[in-house]
């Protein structure tokens, strides 16, 4: 059994260290957005710079390497050309991330599905080029994107996370019930 002093040190290390790290980042810049995946986090400053920390598996931290980061580290791709605008959207999945850049174009990095390749740094999502993204969200191995005129979702469908084809299977992209509901409510 741990002594009270060891319990306190354990608590500080496991529970407070990530908060202290975030407070250190907060003292340097004003954070405008933050999101969390299961083992990593992203923060966007008012200047549009993106920081990531946590597990670096599958390149989900966007640093071109699979290295864990215990303190917020700036993602270099979002330095000059791709500084995020104030209305940018960000989303963290289990092993992937999305962010919108100039004119709401979508960038992606990490690994979306277990059988897909990892994208080690943020890249423009070519399949959605030209779309003006209004909302993006992702989960364990799924993603949903709502744009001006349409919505799309993709990923694994073991538990009907994605509605595509008969019984949730098939590679075709379709409007999901949730996306249809958002469109009907005008929240797309």
Short mmCIF file of C-alpha atoms in Angstrom, two decimals:
data_model
loop_
_atom_site.label_atom_id
_atom_site.label_comp_id
_atom_site.label_asym_id
_atom_site.label_seq_id
_atom_site.Cartn_x
_atom_site.Cartn_y
_atom_site.Cartn_z
CA UNK A 1 0.00 0.00 0.00
CA UNK A 2 1.25 3.47 -0.88
CA UNK A 3 2.09 5.93 1.87
CA UNK A 4 0.11 9.20 1.93
CA UNK A 5 3.11 11.12 0.53
CA UNK A 6 3.51 8.64 -2.38
CA UNK A 7 -0.22 8.83 -3.06
CA UNK A 8 0.08 12.63 -3.25
CA UNK A 9 3.02 12.39 -5.66
CA UNK A 10 1.15 9.83 -7.77
CA UNK A 11 -1.91 12.11 -7.87
CA UNK A 12 0.21 15.10 -8.87
CA UNK A 13 1.97 13.15 -11.60
CA UNK A 14 -1.07 11.43 -13.12
CA UNK A 15 -3.81 14.00 -12.58
CA UNK A 16 -2.26 17.43 -12.33
CA UNK A 17 0.73 17.25 -14.70
CA UNK A 18 -1.41 17.48 -17.85
CA UNK A 19 -3.29 20.43 -16.31
CA UNK A 20 -0.06 22.17 -15.31
CA UNK A 21 1.23 21.66 -18.84
CA UNK A 22 -1.91 23.25 -20.24
CA UNK A 23 -1.67 26.14 -17.78
CA UNK A 24 1.92 26.72 -18.91
CA UNK A 25 0.70 26.91 -22.51
CA UNK A 26 -2.17 29.17 -21.44
CA UNK A 27 0.26 31.57 -19.80
CA UNK A 28 2.14 31.92 -23.10
CA UNK A 29 -0.85 32.31 -25.44
CA UNK A 30 -4.59 32.66 -25.30
CA UNK A 31 -6.27 29.41 -26.25
CA UNK A 32 -9.29 29.77 -28.53
CA UNK A 33 -10.11 26.08 -29.09
CA UNK A 34 -9.23 22.77 -27.50
CA UNK A 35 -10.23 19.17 -28.21
CA UNK A 36 -9.26 15.80 -26.80
CA UNK A 37 -8.92 12.35 -28.29
CA UNK A 38 -8.62 9.27 -26.11
CA UNK A 39 -4.84 9.65 -25.66
CA UNK A 40 -3.95 13.06 -27.11
CA UNK A 41 -5.10 16.68 -27.20
CA UNK A 42 -5.02 19.70 -29.50
CA UNK A 43 -5.13 23.39 -28.61
CA UNK A 44 -5.41 26.34 -30.98
CA UNK A 45 -4.19 29.80 -29.96
CA UNK A 46 -5.88 33.06 -30.92
CA UNK A 47 -3.00 33.54 -33.38
CA UNK A 48 -4.06 30.32 -35.18
CA UNK A 49 -1.13 28.17 -34.07
CA UNK A 50 -1.89 24.53 -33.23
CA UNK A 51 -0.28 22.63 -30.37
CA UNK A 52 -0.55 18.90 -29.68
CA UNK A 53 0.50 16.58 -26.88
CA UNK A 54 -0.07 13.03 -25.67
CA UNK A 55 0.46 9.74 -27.48
CA UNK A 56 2.21 10.18 -30.82
CA UNK A 57 1.21 6.82 -32.30
CA UNK A 58 0.17 6.86 -35.97
CA UNK A 59 1.36 10.45 -36.37
CA UNK A 60 -1.74 11.82 -34.66
CA UNK A 61 0.27 14.65 -33.08
CA UNK A 62 1.21 15.95 -36.54
CA UNK A 63 4.98 16.14 -35.94
CA UNK A 64 6.06 13.75 -38.75
CA UNK A 65 7.14 11.15 -36.18
CA UNK A 66 5.53 8.65 -33.82
CA UNK A 67 6.85 10.13 -30.60
CA UNK A 68 4.88 10.86 -27.44
CA UNK A 69 4.89 14.49 -26.30
CA UNK A 70 4.39 15.27 -22.62
CA UNK A 71 4.15 19.02 -23.15
CA UNK A 72 2.24 20.97 -25.81
CA UNK A 73 4.35 21.16 -28.97
CA UNK A 74 3.56 23.41 -31.89
CA UNK A 75 2.64 21.66 -35.14
CA UNK A 76 4.97 23.18 -37.73
CA UNK A 77 2.57 22.76 -40.68
CA UNK A 78 0.27 25.33 -39.04
CA UNK A 79 3.03 27.92 -38.79
CA UNK A 80 2.84 30.22 -41.83
CA UNK A 81 0.76 29.16 -44.81
CA UNK A 82 -1.80 27.15 -42.84
CA UNK A 83 -2.28 29.31 -39.73
CA UNK A 84 -5.82 28.55 -38.61
CA UNK A 85 -8.34 31.37 -39.05
CA UNK A 86 -10.49 32.46 -36.07
CA UNK A 87 -13.48 30.49 -37.39
CA UNK A 88 -11.46 27.27 -37.83
CA UNK A 89 -12.93 23.94 -36.74
CA UNK A 90 -10.93 21.19 -35.02
CA UNK A 91 -11.83 17.62 -34.09
CA UNK A 92 -9.94 14.80 -32.39
CA UNK A 93 -10.71 11.13 -32.92
CA UNK A 94 -9.04 8.15 -31.34
CA UNK A 95 -6.01 8.20 -33.68
CA UNK A 96 -6.83 11.05 -36.06
CA UNK A 97 -7.51 14.77 -36.22
CA UNK A 98 -9.19 17.27 -38.50
CA UNK A 99 -8.84 21.04 -38.81
CA UNK A 100 -10.19 23.57 -41.27
CA UNK A 101 -7.88 26.14 -42.80
CA UNK A 102 -8.39 29.06 -45.21
CA UNK A 103 -11.83 29.00 -46.85
CA UNK A 104 -12.82 26.07 -44.60
CA UNK A 105 -10.74 23.50 -46.48
CA UNK A 106 -10.24 20.31 -44.45
CA UNK A 107 -6.89 19.01 -43.25
CA UNK A 108 -6.38 15.53 -41.80
CA UNK A 109 -3.61 13.68 -39.98
CA UNK A 110 -3.19 10.46 -38.03
CA UNK A 111 -4.83 7.13 -38.81
CA UNK A 112 -8.55 7.00 -39.44
CA UNK A 113 -9.16 3.25 -39.62
CA UNK A 114 -7.16 0.20 -38.49
CA UNK A 115 -6.56 -0.91 -42.09
CA UNK A 116 -5.55 2.52 -43.43
CA UNK A 117 -2.12 4.11 -43.65
CA UNK A 118 -1.07 6.72 -41.12
CA UNK A 119 -0.73 10.32 -42.28
CA UNK A 120 2.19 11.60 -40.22
CA UNK A 121 1.51 15.33 -40.63
CA UNK A 122 -1.49 17.51 -41.57
CA UNK A 123 -2.44 17.32 -45.26
CA UNK A 124 -5.35 18.72 -47.22
CA UNK A 125 -8.14 16.15 -47.60
CA UNK A 126 -8.23 15.88 -51.39
CA UNK A 127 -11.59 14.08 -51.50
CA UNK A 128 -13.32 17.12 -50.00
CA UNK A 129 -11.46 19.88 -51.84
CA UNK A 130 -13.81 22.65 -52.84
CA UNK A 131 -16.24 21.93 -49.99
CA UNK A 132 -16.89 24.72 -47.52
CA UNK A 133 -16.89 22.73 -44.28
CA UNK A 134 -19.39 23.88 -41.65
CA UNK A 135 -18.93 21.09 -39.07
CA UNK A 136 -16.56 18.19 -38.56
CA UNK A 137 -16.43 15.53 -35.88
CA UNK A 138 -14.80 12.15 -35.47
CA UNK A 139 -14.84 9.17 -33.15
CA UNK A 140 -12.92 5.95 -32.71
CA UNK A 141 -12.78 5.07 -36.41
CA UNK A 142 -15.48 7.27 -37.92
CA UNK A 143 -15.78 10.82 -39.19
CA UNK A 144 -18.63 13.09 -40.22
CA UNK A 145 -18.35 16.29 -42.23
CA UNK A 146 -21.15 18.76 -42.95
CA UNK A 147 -20.70 21.31 -45.73
CA UNK A 148 -22.82 23.99 -47.40
CA UNK A 149 -24.82 21.62 -49.59
CA UNK A 150 -24.13 18.11 -48.35
CA UNK A 151 -22.87 15.91 -45.55
CA UNK A 152 -20.76 12.78 -45.55
CA UNK A 153 -19.60 10.22 -43.01
CA UNK A 154 -17.16 7.35 -43.28
CA UNK A 155 -15.29 4.82 -41.21
CA UNK A 156 -15.85 1.45 -39.60
CA UNK A 157 -19.40 0.23 -39.29
CA UNK A 158 -19.17 -2.61 -36.80
CA UNK A 159 -21.76 -0.96 -34.57
CA UNK A 160 -23.62 1.11 -37.18
CA UNK A 161 -21.47 4.20 -36.53
CA UNK A 162 -21.70 4.92 -40.24
CA UNK A 163 -24.77 4.47 -42.34
CA UNK A 164 -23.55 3.45 -45.76
CA UNK A 165 -25.31 0.83 -47.80
CA UNK A 166 -27.25 -2.15 -46.56
CA UNK A 167 -26.79 -2.95 -42.85
CA UNK A 168 -24.19 -0.22 -42.41
CA UNK A 169 -21.73 -1.90 -44.79
CA UNK A 170 -20.38 -0.68 -48.07
CA UNK A 171 -17.95 1.98 -49.06
CA UNK A 172 -20.43 4.49 -50.46
CA UNK A 173 -20.77 7.82 -48.71
CA UNK A 174 -24.29 8.84 -47.81
CA UNK A 175 -26.08 11.33 -45.66
CA UNK A 176 -26.43 9.83 -42.17
CA UNK A 177 -29.55 10.19 -40.03
CA UNK A 178 -27.65 12.46 -37.63
CA UNK A 179 -26.38 14.64 -40.46
CA UNK A 180 -29.88 14.80 -41.96
CA UNK A 181 -31.24 15.86 -38.57
CA UNK A 182 -28.55 18.58 -38.29
CA UNK A 183 -29.42 19.80 -41.78
CA UNK A 184 -33.13 19.88 -40.94
CA UNK A 185 -32.38 21.89 -37.78
CA UNK A 186 -30.12 24.26 -39.68
CA UNK A 187 -27.10 23.34 -37.47
CA UNK A 188 -25.06 21.69 -40.19
#
